[in-house]
Coordinates of C-alpha atoms in Angstrom, one line a residue:
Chain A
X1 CA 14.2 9.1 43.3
X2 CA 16.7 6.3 44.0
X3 CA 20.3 7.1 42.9
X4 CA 19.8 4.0 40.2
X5 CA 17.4 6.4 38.4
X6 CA 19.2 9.1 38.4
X7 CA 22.1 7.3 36.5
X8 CA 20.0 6.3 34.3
X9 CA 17.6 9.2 33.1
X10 CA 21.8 10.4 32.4
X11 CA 22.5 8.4 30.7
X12 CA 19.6 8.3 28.5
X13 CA 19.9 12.0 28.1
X14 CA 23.3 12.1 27.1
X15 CA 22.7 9.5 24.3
X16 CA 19.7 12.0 23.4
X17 CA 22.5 14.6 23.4
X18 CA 24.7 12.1 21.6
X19 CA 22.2 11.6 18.6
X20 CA 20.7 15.5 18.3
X21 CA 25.0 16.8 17.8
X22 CA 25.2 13.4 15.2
X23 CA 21.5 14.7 13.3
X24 CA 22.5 18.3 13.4
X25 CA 25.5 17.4 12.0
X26 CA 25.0 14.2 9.4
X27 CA 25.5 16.8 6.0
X28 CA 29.1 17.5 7.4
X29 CA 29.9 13.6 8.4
X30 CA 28.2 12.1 5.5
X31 CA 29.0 13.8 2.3
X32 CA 28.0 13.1 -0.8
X33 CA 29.7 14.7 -4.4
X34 CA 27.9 16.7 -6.5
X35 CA 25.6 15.6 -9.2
X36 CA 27.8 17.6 -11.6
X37 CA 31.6 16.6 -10.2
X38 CA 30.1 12.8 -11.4
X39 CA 29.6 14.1 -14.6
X40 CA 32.5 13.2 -16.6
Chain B
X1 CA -22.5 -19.2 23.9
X2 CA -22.6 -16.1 25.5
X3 CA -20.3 -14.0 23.5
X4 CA -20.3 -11.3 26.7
X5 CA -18.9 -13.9 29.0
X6 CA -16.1 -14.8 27.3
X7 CA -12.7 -13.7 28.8
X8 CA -11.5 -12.1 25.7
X9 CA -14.7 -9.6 25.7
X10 CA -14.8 -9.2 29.4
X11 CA -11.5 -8.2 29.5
X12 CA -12.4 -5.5 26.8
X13 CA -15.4 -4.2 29.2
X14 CA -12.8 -3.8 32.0
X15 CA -10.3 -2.1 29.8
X16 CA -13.6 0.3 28.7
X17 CA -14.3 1.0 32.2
X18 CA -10.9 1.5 32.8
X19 CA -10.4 4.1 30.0
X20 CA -13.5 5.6 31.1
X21 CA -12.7 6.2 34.9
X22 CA -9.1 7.4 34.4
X23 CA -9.2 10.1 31.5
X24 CA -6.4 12.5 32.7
X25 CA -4.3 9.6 32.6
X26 CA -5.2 8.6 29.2
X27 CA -4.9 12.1 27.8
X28 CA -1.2 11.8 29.1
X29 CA -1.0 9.2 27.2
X30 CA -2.3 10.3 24.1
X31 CA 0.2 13.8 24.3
X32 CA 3.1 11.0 24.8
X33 CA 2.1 9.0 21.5
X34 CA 1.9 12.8 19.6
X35 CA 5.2 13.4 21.2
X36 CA 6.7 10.0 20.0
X37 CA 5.6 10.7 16.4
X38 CA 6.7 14.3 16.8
X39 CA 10.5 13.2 18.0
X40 CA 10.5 10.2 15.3
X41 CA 9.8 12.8 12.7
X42 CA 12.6 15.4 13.8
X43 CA 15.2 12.5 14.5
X44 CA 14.8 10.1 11.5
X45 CA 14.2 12.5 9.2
X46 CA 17.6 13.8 7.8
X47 CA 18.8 10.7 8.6
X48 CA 16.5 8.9 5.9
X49 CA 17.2 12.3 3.5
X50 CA 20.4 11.2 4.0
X51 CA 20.0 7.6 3.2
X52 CA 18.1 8.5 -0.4
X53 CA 21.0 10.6 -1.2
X54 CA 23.6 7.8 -0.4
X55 CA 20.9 5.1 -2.5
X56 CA 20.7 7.7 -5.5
X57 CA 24.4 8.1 -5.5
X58 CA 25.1 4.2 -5.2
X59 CA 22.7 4.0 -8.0
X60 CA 24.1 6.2 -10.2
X61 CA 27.6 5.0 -10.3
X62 CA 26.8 1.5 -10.5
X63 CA 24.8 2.3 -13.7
X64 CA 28.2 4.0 -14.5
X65 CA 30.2 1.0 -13.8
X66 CA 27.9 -1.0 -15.4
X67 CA 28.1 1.0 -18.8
X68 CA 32.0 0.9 -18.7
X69 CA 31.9 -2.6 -18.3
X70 CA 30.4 -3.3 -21.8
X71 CA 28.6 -6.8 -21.2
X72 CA 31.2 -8.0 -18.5
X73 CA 29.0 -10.0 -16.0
X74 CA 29.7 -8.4 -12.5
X75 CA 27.7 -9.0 -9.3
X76 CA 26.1 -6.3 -7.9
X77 CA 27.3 -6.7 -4.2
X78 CA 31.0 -6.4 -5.7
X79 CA 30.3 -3.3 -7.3
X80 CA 29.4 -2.3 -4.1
X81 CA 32.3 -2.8 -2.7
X82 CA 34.8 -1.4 -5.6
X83 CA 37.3 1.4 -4.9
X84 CA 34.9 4.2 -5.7
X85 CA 31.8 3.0 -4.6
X86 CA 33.3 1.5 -1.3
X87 CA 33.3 4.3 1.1
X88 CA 29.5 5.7 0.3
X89 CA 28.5 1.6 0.6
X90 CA 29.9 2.0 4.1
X91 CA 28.1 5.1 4.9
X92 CA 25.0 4.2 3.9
X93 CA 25.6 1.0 6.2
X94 CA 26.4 3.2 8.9
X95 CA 23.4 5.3 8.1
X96 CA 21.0 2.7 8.7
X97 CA 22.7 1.6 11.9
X98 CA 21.9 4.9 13.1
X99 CA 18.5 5.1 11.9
X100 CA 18.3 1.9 13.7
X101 CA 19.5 3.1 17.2
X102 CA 17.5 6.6 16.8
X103 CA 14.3 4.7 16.2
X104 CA 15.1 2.1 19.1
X105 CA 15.9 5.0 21.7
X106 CA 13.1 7.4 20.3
X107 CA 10.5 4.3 20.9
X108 CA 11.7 2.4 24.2
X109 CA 11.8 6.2 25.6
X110 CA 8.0 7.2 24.7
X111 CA 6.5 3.7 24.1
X112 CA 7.8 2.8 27.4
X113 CA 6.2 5.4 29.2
X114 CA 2.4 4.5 27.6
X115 CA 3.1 0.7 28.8
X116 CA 3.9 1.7 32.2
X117 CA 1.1 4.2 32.3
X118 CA -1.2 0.9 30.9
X119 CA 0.7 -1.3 33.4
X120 CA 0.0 0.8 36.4
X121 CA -4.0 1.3 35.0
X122 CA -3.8 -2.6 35.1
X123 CA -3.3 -2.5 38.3
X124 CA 0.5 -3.8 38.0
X125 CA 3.4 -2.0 40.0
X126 CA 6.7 -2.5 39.0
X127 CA 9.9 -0.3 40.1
X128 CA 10.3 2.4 36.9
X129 CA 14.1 1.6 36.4
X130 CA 13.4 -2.1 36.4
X131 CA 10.7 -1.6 34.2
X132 CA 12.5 0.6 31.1
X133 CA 15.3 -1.6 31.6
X134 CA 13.0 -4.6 30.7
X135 CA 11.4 -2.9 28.2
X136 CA 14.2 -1.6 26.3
X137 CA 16.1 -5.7 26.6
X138 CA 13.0 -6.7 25.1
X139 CA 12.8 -4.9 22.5
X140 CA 16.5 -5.3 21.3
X141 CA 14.9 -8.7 19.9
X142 CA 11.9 -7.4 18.5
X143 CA 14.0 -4.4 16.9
X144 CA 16.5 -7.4 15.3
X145 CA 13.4 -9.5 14.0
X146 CA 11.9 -6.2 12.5
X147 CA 14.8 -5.6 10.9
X148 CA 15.1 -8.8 9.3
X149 CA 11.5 -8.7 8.7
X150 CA 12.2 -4.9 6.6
X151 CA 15.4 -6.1 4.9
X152 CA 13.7 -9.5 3.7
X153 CA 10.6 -7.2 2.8
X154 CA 13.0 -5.0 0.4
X155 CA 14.6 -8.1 -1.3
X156 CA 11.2 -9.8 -2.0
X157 CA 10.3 -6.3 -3.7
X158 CA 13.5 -5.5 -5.5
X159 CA 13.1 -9.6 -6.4
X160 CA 9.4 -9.0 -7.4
X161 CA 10.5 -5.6 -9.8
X162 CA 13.2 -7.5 -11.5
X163 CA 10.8 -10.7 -12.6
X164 CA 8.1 -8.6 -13.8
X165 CA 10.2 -6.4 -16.0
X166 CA 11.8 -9.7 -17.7
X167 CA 8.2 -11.6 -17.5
X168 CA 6.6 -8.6 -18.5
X169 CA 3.4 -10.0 -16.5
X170 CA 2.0 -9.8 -13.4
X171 CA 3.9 -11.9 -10.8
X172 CA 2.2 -13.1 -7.6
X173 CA 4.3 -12.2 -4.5
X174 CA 4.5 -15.2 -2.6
X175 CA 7.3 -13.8 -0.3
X176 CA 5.2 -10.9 0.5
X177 CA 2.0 -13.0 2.3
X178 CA 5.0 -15.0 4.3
X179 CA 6.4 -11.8 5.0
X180 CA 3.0 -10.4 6.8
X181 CA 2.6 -13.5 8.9
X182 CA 6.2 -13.0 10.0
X183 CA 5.5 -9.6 10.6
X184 CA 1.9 -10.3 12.8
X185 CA 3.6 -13.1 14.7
X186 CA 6.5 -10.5 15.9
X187 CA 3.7 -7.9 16.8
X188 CA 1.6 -10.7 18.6
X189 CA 4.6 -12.1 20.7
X190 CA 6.1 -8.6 21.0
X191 CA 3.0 -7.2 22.4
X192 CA 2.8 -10.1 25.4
X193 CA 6.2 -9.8 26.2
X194 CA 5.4 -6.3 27.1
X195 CA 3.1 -7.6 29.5
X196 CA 4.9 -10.5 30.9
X197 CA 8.4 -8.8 30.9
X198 CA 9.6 -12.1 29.7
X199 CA 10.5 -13.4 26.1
X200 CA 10.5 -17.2 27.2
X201 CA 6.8 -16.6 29.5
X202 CA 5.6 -14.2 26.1
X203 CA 6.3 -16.9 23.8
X204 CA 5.2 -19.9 26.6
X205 CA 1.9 -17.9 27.1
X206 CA 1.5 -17.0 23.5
X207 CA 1.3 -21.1 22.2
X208 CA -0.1 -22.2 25.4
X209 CA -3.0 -19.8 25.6
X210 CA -3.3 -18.9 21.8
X211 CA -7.2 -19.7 22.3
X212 CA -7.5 -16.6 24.2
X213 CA -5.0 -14.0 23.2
X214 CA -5.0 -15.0 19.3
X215 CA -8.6 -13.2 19.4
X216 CA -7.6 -10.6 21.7
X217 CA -4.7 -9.8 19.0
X218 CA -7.1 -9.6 16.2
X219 CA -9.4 -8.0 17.7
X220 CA -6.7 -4.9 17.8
X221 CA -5.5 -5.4 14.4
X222 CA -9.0 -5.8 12.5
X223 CA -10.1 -2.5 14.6
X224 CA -7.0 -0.5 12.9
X225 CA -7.4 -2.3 9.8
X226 CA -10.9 -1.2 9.4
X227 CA -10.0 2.3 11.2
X228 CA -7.5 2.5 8.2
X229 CA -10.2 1.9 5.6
X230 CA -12.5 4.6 6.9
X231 CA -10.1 6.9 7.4
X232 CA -8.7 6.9 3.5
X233 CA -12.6 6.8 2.9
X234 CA -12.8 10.4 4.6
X235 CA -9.5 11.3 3.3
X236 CA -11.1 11.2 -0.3
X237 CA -13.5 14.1 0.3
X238 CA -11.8 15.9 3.1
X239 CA -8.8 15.8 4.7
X240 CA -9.3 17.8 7.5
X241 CA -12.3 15.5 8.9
X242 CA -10.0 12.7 8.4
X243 CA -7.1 14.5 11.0
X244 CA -10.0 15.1 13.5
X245 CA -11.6 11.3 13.1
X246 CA -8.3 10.0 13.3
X247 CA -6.9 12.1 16.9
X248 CA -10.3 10.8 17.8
X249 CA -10.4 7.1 16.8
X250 CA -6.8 6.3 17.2
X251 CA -5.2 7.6 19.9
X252 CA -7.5 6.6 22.6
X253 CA -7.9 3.1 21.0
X254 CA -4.1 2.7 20.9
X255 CA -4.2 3.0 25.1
X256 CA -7.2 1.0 25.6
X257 CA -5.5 -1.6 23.3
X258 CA -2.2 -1.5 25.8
X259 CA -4.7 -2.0 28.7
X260 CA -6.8 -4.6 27.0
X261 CA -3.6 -6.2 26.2
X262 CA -2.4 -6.2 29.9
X263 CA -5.2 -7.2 31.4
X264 CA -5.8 -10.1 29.3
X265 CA -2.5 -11.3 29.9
X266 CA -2.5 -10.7 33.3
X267 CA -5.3 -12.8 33.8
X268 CA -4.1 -15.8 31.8
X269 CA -0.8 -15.9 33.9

């Protein structure tokens, strides 16, 4: 394996690391209110 | 004429033999197409849970703005972007960015690998780093046509929901049959540039030689079409025949497809 690929399967990884922390954690960066707090 | 000599079919009787003559190879592919549909599932879906939430909740409080209102006429992309509404607008935009990159990484990742695998079956060798390099540039255009093709697609819906309710008849959706050919003619070109490696030779190759490859391309797509048909056929009386039939019809013909595809291409440049 050429140093090239190496960098690259890295990279790739760490952008698949990147996206699993940003899926496990989409409730907490993307809230929503309540269905009742809207309720006026 | 002989249908059997034709390039198009003789292609297809290589790509046979080849499927035939390499099956641990195409069993690798078929548990790297499970795996793609496997990852798509556990990556896209709380992000498209997500999305409905954001779409109900935009919903809901522009029926609210509407209401307090009272008859003022107001455009629905600046309600949108009013004070409350604002930051879930931009969420939901970044949302579908996201959605957007998961599905591009997710695919180049796993759909490169089965192109390769077809590549190398071809009897093409390219250098693995050059090759998902290519293959993920390529598909930056195809992913941005897509997406144009899917937002366009929602519009001519939304469009088509609104005239019927005010018509209160049966509206033909012109947009819609536009809308497919746009969507075939990305899949046609998209599926030679990913045996070329080239957008300009995919899209030279595709006018130039449409004789050839236009049949070759609907070959594929009337096979799943009518693979489609059978299957929701079997689905009707049992579901569990239809999950065997379809492992059994699909995956294979999804790899021999990539071949055929190859080969044919490879021959006409």
């Amino acid at each position: 394996m050429e140093k090239g690929d190496l960098i690259l399967i890295i990279i790739v990884l760490i952008v698949i690391f990147a996206l699993v922390i940003l899926i496990a954690n989409i409730d907490v960066l993307f809230q929503t209110p309540s269905p009742q707090s809207l309720v006026k | 004429m002989n249908l059997e000599k034709t390039l198009v079919m003789q292609q297809l009787f290589k790509a046979f033999n080849i499927l035939k003559s390499n099956m641990p190879t195409v069993l690798l592919c078929f548990i790297v197409d499970i795996a793609f549909l496997f990852f798509y599932g556990i990556f896209t879906a709380p992000i498209f849970d997500k999305i409905s939430e954001h779409i109900i909740l935009i919903g809901n409080l522009i029926s609210e703005s509407l209401r307090a209102s009272r008859g003022l006429r107001t455009g629905i992309l600046n309600l949108l972007f009013t004070e409350t509404i604002k930051p879930y607008t931009i969420n939901l935009l970044i949302l579908l960015l996201v959605l957007a990159f998961a599905i591009f990484i997710i695919y180049c990742i796993f759909q490169g690998i089965n192109w390769r695998m077809a590549e190398i079956l071809a009897g093409r060798k390219i250098k693995s780093r050059t090759y998902f390099l290519t293959f993920a540039r390529i598909n930056i255009l195809w992913f941005a046509l897509f997406t144009i093709h899917y937002t366009l697609d929602f519009i001519s819906d939304f469009r088509q929901i609104i005239a019927q309710r005010i018509t209160q008849a049966q509206v033909i959706n012109i947009p819609y049959y536009l809308l497919l050919i746009f969507l075939l003619a990305i899949f046609y070109f998209a599926i030679i540039s990913y045996a070329t490696f080239n957008i300009k030779k995919a899209f030279k190759l595709g006018f130039k030689r449409i004789k050839y490859l236009l049949p070759a391309f609907l070959l594929i797509v009337i096979y799943f079409l009518a693979l489609n048909f059978i299957l929701f056929n079997i689905a009707e009386f049992n579901r569990d025949v239809m999950f065997v039939a379809g492992i059994i019809l699909f995956f294979p013909a999804v790899t021999l497809a990539r071949i055929y595809i190859t080969l044919v291409v490879k021959k006409l440049s």
